[in-house]
Tab-separated table of C-alpha atoms in Angstrom:
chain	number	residue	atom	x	y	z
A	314	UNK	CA	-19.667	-109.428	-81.584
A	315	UNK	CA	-18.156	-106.716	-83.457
A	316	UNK	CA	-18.244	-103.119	-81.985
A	317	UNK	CA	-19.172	-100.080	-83.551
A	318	UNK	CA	-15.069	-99.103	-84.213
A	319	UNK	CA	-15.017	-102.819	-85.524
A	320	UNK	CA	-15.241	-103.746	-89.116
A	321	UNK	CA	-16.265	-107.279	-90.180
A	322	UNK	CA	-15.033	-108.889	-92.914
A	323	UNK	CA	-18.204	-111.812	-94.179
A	324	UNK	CA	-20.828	-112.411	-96.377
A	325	UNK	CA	-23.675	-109.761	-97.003
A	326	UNK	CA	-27.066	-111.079	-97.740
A	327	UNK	CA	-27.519	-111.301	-101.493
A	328	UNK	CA	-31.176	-110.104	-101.985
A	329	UNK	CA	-32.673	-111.043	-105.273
A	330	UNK	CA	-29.028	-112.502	-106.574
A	331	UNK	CA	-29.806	-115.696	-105.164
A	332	UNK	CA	-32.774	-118.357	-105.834
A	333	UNK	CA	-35.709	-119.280	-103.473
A	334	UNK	CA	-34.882	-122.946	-101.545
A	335	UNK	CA	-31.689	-124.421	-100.040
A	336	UNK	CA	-29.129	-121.699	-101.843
A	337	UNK	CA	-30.966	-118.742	-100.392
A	338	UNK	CA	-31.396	-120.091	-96.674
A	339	UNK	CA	-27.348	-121.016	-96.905
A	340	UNK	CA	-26.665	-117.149	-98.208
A	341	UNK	CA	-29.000	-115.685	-95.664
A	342	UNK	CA	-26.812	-118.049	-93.044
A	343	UNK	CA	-23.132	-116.941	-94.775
A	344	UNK	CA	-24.111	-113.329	-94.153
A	345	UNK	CA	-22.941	-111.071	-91.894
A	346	UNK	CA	-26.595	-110.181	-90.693
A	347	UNK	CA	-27.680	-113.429	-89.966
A	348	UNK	CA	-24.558	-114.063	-88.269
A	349	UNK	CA	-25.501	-111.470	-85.691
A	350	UNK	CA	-28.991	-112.416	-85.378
A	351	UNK	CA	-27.175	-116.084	-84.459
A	352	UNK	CA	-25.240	-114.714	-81.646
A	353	UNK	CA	-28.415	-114.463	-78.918
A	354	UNK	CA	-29.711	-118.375	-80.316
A	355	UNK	CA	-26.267	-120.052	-79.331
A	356	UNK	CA	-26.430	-117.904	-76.277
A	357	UNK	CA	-29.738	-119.943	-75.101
A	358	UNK	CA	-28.896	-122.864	-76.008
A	359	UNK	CA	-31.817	-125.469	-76.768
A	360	UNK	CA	-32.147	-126.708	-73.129
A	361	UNK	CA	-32.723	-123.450	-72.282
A	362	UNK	CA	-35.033	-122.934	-74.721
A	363	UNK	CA	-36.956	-125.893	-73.602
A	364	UNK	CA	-37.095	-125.083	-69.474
A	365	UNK	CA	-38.258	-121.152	-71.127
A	366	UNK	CA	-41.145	-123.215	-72.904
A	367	UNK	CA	-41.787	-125.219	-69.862
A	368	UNK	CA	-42.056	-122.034	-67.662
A	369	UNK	CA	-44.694	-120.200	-70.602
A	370	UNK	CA	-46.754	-123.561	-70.251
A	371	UNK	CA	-46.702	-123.785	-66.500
A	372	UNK	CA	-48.125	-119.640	-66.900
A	373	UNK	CA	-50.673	-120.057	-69.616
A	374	UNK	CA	-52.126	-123.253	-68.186
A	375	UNK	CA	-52.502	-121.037	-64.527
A	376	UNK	CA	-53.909	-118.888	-66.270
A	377	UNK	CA	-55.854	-120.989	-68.253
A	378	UNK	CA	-56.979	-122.761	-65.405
A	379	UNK	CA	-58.127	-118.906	-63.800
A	380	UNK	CA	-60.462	-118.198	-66.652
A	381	UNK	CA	-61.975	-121.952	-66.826
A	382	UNK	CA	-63.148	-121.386	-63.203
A	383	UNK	CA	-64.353	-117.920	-63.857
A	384	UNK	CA	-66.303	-119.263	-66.867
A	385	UNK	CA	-67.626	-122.158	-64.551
A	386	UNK	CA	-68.564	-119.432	-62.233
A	387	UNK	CA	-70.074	-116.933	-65.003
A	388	UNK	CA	-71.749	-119.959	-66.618
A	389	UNK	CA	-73.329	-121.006	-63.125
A	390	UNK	CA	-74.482	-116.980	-62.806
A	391	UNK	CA	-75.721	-117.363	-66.211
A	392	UNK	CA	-77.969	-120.241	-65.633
A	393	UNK	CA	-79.156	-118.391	-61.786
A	394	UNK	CA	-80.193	-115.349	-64.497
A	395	UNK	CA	-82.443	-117.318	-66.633
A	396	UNK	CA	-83.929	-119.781	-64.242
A	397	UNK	CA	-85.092	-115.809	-62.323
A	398	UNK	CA	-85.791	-114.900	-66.201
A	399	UNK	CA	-88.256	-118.096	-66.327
A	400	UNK	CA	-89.616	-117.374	-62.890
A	401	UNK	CA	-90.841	-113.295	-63.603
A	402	UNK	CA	-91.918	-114.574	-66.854
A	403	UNK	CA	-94.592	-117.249	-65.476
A	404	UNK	CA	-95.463	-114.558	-62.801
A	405	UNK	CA	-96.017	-112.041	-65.547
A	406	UNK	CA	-97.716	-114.746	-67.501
A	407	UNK	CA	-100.210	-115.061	-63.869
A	408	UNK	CA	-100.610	-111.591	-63.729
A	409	UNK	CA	-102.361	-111.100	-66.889
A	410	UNK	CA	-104.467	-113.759	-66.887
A	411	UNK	CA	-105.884	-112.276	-63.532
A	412	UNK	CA	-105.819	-108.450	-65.111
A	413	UNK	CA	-107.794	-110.413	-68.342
A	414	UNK	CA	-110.318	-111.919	-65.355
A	415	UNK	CA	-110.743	-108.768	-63.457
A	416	UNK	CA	-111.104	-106.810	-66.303
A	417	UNK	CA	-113.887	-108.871	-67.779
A	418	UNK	CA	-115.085	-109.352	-63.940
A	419	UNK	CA	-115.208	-105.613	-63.748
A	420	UNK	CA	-116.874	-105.038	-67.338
A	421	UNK	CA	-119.600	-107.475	-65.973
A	422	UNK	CA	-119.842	-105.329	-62.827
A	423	UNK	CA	-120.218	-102.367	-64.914
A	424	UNK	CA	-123.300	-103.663	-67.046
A	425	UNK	CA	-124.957	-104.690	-63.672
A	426	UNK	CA	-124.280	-101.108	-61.786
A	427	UNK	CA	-125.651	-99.555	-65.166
A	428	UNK	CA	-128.658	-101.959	-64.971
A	429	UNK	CA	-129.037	-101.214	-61.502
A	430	UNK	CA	-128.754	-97.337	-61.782
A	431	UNK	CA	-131.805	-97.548	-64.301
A	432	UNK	CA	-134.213	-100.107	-62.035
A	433	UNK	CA	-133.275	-97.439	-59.683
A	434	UNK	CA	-134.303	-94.368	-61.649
A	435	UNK	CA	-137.285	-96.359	-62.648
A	436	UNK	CA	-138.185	-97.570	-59.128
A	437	UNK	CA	-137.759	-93.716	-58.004
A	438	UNK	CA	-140.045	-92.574	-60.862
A	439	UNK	CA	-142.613	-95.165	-59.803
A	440	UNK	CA	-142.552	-93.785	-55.958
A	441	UNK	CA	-142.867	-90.722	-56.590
A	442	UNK	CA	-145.857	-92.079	-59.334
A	443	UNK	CA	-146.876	-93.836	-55.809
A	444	UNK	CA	-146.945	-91.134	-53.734
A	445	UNK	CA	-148.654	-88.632	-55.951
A	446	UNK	CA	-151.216	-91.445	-56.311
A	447	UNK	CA	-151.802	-91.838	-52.367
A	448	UNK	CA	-151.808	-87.848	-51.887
A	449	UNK	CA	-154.501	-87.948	-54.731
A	450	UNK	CA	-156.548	-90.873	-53.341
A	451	UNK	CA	-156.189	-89.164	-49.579
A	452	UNK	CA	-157.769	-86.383	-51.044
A	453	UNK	CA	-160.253	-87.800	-52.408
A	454	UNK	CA	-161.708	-90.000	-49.279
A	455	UNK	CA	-160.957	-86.704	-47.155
A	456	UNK	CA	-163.459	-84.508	-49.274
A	457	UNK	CA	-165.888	-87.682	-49.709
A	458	UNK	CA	-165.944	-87.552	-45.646
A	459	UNK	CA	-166.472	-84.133	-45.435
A	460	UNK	CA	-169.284	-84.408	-47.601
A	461	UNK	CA	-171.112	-87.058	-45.908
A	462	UNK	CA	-170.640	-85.155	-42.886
A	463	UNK	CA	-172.349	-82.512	-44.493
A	464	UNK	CA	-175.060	-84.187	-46.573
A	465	UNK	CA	-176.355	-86.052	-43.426
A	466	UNK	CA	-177.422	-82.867	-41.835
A	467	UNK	CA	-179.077	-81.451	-44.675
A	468	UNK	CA	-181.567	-84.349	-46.280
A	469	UNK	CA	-184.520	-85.699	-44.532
A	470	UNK	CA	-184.716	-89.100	-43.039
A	471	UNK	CA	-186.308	-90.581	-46.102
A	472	UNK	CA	-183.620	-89.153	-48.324
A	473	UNK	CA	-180.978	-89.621	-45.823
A	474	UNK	CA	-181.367	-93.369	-45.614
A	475	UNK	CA	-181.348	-93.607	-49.226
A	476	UNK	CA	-178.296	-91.591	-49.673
A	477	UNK	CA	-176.661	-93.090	-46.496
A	478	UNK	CA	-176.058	-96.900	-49.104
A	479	UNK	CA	-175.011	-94.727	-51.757
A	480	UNK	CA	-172.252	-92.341	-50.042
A	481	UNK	CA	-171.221	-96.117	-47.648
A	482	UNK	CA	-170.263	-97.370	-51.224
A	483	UNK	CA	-168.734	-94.635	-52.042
A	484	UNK	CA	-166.674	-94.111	-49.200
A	485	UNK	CA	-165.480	-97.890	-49.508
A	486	UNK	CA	-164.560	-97.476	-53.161
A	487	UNK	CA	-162.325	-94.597	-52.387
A	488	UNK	CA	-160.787	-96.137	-48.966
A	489	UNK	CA	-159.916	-99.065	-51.429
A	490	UNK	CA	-157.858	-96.869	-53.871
A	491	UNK	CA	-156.237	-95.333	-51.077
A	492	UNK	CA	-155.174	-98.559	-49.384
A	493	UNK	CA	-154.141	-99.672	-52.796
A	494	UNK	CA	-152.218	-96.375	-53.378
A	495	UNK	CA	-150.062	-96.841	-49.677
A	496	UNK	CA	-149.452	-100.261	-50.756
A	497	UNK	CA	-148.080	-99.480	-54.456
A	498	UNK	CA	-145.761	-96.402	-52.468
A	499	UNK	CA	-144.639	-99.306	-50.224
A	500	UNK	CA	-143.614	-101.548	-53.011
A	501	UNK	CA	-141.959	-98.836	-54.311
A	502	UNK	CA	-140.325	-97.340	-51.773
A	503	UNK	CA	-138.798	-101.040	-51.272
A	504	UNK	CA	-137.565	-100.915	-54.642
A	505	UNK	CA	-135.775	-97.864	-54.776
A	506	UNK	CA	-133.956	-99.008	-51.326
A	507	UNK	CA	-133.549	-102.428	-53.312
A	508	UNK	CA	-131.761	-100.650	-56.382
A	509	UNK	CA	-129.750	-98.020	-54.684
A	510	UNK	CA	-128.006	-100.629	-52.098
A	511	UNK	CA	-127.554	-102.938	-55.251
A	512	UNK	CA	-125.905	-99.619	-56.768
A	513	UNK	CA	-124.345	-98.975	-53.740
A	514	UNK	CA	-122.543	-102.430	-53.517
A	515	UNK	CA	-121.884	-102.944	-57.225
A	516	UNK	CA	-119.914	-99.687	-57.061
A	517	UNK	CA	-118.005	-100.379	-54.077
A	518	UNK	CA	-117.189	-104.151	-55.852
A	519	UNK	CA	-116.234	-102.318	-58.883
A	520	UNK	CA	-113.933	-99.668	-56.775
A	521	UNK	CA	-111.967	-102.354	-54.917
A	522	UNK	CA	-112.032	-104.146	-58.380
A	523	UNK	CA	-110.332	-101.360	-59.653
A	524	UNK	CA	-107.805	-101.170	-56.956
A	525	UNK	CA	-107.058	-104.782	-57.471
A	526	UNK	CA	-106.397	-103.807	-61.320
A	527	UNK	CA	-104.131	-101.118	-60.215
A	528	UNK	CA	-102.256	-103.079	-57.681
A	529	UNK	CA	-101.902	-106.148	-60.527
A	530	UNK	CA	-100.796	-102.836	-63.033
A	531	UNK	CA	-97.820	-101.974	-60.155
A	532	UNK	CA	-96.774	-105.824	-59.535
A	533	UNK	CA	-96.392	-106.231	-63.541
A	534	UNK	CA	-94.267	-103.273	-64.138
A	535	UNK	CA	-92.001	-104.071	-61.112
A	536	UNK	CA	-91.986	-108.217	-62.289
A	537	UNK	CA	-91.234	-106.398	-65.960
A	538	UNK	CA	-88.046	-104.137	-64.579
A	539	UNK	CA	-87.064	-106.768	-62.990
A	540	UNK	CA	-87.332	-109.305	-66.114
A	541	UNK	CA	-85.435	-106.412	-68.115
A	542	UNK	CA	-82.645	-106.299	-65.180
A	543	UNK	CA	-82.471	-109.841	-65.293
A	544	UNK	CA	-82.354	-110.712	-68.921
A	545	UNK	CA	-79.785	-107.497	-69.101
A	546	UNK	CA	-77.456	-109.067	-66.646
A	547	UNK	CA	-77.629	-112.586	-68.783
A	548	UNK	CA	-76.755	-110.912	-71.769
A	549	UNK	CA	-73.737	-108.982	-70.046
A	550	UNK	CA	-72.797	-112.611	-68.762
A	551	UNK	CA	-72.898	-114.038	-71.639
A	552	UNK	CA	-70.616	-111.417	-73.073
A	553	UNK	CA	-68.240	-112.220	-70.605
A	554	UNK	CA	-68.464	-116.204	-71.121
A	555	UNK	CA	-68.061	-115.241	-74.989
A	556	UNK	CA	-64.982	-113.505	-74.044
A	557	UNK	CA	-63.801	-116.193	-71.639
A	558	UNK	CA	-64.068	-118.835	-74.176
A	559	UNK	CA	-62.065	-116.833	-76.941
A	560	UNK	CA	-59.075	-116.269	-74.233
A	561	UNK	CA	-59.971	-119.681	-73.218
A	562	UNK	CA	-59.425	-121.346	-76.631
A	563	UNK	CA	-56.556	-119.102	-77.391
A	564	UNK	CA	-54.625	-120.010	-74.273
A	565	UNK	CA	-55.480	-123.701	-75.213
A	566	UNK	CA	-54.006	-123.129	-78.259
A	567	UNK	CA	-50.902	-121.322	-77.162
A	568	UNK	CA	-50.367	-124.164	-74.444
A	569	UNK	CA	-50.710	-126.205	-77.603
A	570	UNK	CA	-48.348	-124.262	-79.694
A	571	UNK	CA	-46.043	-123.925	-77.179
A	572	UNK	CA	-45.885	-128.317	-77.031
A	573	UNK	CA	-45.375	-127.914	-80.219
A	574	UNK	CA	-42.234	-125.657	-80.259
A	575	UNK	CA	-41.024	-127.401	-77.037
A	576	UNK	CA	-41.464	-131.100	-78.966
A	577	UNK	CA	-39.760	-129.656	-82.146
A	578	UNK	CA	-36.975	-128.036	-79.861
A	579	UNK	CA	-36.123	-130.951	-77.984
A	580	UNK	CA	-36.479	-132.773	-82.135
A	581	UNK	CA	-33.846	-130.266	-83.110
A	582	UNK	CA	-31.676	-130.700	-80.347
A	583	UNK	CA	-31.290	-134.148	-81.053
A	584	UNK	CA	-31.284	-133.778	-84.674
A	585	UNK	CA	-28.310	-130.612	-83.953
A	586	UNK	CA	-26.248	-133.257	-81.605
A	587	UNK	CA	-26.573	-135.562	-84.132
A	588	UNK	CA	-25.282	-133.082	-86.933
A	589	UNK	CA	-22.688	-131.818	-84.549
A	590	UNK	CA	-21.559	-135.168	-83.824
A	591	UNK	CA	-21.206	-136.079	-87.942
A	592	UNK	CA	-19.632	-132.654	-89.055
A	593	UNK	CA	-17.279	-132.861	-85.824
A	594	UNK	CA	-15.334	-135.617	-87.317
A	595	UNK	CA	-13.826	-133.492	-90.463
A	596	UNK	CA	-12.461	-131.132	-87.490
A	597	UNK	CA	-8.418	-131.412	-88.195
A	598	UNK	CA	-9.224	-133.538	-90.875
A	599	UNK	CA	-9.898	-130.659	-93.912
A	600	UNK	CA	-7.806	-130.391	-96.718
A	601	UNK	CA	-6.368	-127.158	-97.709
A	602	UNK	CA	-8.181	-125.309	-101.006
A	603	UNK	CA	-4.794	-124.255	-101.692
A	604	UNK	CA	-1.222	-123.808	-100.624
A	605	UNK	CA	0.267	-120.512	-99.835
A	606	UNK	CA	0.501	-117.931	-96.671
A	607	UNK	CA	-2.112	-116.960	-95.023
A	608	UNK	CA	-2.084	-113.017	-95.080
A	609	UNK	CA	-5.613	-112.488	-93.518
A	610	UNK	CA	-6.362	-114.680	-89.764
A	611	UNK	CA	-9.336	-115.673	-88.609
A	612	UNK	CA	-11.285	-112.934	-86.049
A	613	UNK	CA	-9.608	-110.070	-85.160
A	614	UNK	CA	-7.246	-107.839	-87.397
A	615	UNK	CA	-5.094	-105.282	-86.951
A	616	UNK	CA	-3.798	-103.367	-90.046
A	617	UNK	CA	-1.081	-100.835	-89.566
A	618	UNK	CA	-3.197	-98.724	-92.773
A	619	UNK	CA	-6.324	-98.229	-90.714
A	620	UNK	CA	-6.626	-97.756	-87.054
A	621	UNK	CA	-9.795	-99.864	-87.173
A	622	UNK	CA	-9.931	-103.386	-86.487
A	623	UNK	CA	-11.350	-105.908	-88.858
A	624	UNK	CA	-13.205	-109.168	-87.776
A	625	UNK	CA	-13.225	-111.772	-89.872
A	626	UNK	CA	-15.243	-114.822	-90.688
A	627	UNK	CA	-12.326	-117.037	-92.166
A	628	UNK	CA	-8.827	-116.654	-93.489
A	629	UNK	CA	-7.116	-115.466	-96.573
A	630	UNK	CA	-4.647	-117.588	-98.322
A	631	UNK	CA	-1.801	-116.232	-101.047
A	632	UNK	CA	-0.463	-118.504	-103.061
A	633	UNK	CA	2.688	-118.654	-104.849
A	634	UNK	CA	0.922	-118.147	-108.245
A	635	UNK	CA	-1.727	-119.186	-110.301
A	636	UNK	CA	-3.238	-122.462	-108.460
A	637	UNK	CA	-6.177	-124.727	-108.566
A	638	UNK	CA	-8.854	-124.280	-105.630
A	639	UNK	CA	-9.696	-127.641	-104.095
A	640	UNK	CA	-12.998	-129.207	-102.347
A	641	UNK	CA	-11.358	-129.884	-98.540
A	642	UNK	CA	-13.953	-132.985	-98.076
A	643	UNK	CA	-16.331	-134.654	-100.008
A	644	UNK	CA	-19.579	-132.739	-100.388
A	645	UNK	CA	-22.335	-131.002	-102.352
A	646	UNK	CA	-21.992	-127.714	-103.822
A	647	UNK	CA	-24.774	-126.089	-102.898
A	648	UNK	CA	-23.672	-122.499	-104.469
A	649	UNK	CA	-21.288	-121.796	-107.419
A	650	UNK	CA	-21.212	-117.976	-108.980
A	651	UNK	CA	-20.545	-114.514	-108.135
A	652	UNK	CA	-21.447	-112.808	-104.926
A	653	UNK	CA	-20.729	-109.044	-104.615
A	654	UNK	CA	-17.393	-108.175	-103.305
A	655	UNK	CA	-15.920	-111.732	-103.673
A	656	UNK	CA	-15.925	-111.916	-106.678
A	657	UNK	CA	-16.909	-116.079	-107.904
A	658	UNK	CA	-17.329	-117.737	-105.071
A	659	UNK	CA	-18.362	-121.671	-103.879
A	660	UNK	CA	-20.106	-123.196	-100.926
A	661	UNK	CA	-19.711	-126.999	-100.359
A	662	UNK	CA	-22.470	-128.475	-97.850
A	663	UNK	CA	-20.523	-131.645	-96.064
A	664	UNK	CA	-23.573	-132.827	-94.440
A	665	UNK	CA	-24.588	-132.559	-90.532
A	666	UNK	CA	-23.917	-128.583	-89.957
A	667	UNK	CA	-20.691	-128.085	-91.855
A	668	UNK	CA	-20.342	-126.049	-94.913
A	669	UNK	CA	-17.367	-124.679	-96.471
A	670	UNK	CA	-17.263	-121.450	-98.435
A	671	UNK	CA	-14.532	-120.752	-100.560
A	672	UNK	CA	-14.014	-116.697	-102.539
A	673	UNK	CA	-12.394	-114.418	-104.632
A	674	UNK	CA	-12.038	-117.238	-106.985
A	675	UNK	CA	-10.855	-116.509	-111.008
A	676	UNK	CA	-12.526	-119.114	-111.964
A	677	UNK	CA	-15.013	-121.868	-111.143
A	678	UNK	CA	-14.766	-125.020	-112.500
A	679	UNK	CA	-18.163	-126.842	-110.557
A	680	UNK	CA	-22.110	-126.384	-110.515
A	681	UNK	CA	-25.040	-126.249	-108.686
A	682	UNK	CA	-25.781	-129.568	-107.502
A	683	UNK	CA	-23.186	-131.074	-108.499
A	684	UNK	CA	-21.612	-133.887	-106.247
A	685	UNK	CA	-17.668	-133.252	-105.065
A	686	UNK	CA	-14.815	-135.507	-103.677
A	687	UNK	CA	-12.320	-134.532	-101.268
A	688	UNK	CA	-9.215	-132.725	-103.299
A	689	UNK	CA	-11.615	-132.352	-106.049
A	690	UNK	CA	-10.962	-128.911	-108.559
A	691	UNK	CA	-13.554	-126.560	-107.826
A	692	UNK	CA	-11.580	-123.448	-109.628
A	693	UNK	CA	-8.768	-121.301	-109.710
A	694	UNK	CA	-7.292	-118.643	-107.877
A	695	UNK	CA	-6.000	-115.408	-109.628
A	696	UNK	CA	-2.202	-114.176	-110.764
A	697	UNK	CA	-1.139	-110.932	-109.097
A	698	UNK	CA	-0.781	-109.468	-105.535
A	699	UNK	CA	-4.612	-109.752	-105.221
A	700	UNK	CA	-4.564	-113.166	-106.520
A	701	UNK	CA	-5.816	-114.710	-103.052
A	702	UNK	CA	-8.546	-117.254	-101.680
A	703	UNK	CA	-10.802	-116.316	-99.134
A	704	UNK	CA	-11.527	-119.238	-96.747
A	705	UNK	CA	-14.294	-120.345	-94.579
A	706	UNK	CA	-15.583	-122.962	-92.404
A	707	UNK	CA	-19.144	-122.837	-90.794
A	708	UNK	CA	-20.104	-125.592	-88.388
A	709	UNK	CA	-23.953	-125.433	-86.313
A	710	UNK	CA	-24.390	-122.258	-88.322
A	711	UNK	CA	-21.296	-120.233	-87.066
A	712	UNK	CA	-18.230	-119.244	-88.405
A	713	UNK	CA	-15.281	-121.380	-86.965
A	714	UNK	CA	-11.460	-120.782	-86.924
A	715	UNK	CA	-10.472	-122.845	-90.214
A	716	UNK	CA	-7.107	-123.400	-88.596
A	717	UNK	CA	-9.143	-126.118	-85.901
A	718	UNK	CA	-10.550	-127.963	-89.091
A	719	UNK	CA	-7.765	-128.090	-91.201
A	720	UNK	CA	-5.148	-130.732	-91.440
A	721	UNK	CA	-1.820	-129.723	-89.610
């Protein structure tokens, strides 16, 4: 490869001068760029190509077999997540139906303390209704004694045994209301005691009720968190498995791709032999474009003019005068017109990996496409001292000494 106090005498890359297809991809290989991109491809050759694609597979599927356990592994956690999802779910679903039963149990509870709390009232009216009634009745056969008492010292015997029937009947009529009174306080008295431990209990059911509620409350909030935590982690999982299976797929595909390439290498190595084996028999076999001395060699130059060395690709031949150009072998031509510095220039594809490329024509006397013999005209070099031929052979894609191809 040239240096940078090397100059290098080739073909440039055309650009737009040149059409899409087969005549484009043979400039781009002629020129001096693509030559150097070349250099590093017939350094590796294609075994080495092949153990380097052998090597990426043996990585990628590693590591392709890394992130297919950690997505069995994820996947597993995944499924662990939502079977604990399902679980706090049905326990939330328990919980409230029993906060919908205990609340309706302690609505219920609530009606019956109310109802209670008013027998109570009512029972406590009524005793005190009662007892009013037995201090009024007391009264009432106190003074009627007292007055007995007092009546039976003041009548005479005839009135006193008349008024002894009347104040007996008396006194029994208001000893009845009085025994009737004690027993109505009783009753009452048992009622109130009735209603207030009814109260009593009902309130202490609908306390612990309530604590129930409010233990049920805690337990639903905690199974919620831990639903949220749970469904949170899932989703984060799931991320990850969504991830996995992207670098999963894309490792697949580069395993794939990397077949591929490996299958086409080992194709175009066998193809290349096969192409080097065809174009190798024109080596020493090539007919000369033209007779004359050659005044430029093939690789390195030294001119006394310059102090910097020229490389280059093939050889420049002087003839004696005016001559015809000739095809060396039998062939295609492939390119046929003027490219920059050299002027009209030809380029005969001999099949397998072996073109030659012949410049600084005068003239051309061939086409495009057109089929050539061996020794066939193809143009005309120029009259003059800078009447020469430029001369080059390219076999696998590389410039080659002419002088190896040429007959002796």
């Amino acid at each position: 490869m040239p240096n940078k106090n090397t100059a290098t005498i080739g073909f440039a890359a055309g650009g737009s001068l040149f059409c899409r297809g087969r005549r484009a991809a043979l400039i781009a290989l002629l020129s001096a760029a693509a030559v150097t991109a070349a250099i590093p491809s017939s350094v590796m050759s294609s075994e080495k190509k092949i153990k380097e694609y052998d090597k990426e597979i043996k990585s990628t599927s590693a590591e392709l077999k890394k992130i297919e356990d950690d997505l069995r592994k994820k996947r597993g956690e995944r499924d662990a997540e939502r079977r604990k999802e399902e679980s706090f779910r049905k326990e939330l679903k328990r919980i409230d139906s029993a906060l919908s039963s205990l609340n309706a149990r302690r609505r219920e509870i609530n009606v019956q303390i109310r109802r209670a709390r008013v027998r109570l009232v009512d029972a406590q009216k009524s005793l005190s209704s009662a007892r009013s009634g037995v201090s009024k009745s007391g009264a009432e056969l106190k003074r009627t004694a007292n007055l007995l008492w007092l009546n039976k010292n003041m009548y005479s015997v005839f009135d006193a045994g008349a008024r002894r029937f009347e104040s007996r009947d008396i006194m029994l009529s208001r000893k009845d209301t009085f025994r009737n009174a004690c027993r109505i306080e009783s009753d009452c008295e048992a009622q109130v005691v009735k209603w207030d431990a009814a109260a009593k209990e009902l309130a202490a059911l609908e306390k612990k009720m309530g604590e129930n509620l409010d233990q049920q409350k805690i337990l639903k909030e905690e199974k919620g968190r831990l639903l949220t935590d749970s469904t949170a982690r899932r989703v984060a999982i799931e991320d990850e498995i969504k991830e996995l299976g992207e670098t999963s797929k894309a490792l697949h595909d580069m395993i794939s791709q990397l077949e591929t390439k490996k299958k086409q290498t080992g194709e175009e190595l066998l193809a290349r032999a096969r192409d080097r084996a065809a174009s190798s028999k024109y080596q020493g076999t090539l007919d000369w474009p033209a007779r004359g001395d050659i005044v430029l060699k093939f690789g390195k130059n030294k001119r006394d003019d310059i102090d910097t060395p020229i490389i280059s690709n093939g050889i420049r031949i002087k003839p004696s005068g005016h001559s015809d150009v000739l095809a060396s072998a039998g062939g295609e031509c492939v390119f046929a017109g003027s490219f920059r510095s050299y002027g009209q220039m030809v380029v005969i594809d001999h099949g397998g990996t072996l073109y030659t490329v012949y410049g600084m024509l005068d003239e051309i006397t061939v086409s495009d496409g057109e089929k050539l013999s061996a020794g066939q005209k193809i143009g005309s070099s120029g009259n003059g001292a800078d009447g020469v031929v430029y001369y080059e052979v390219r076999h696998d894609g590389h410039p080659v000494d002419p002088l190896n191809w040429l007959k002796r």
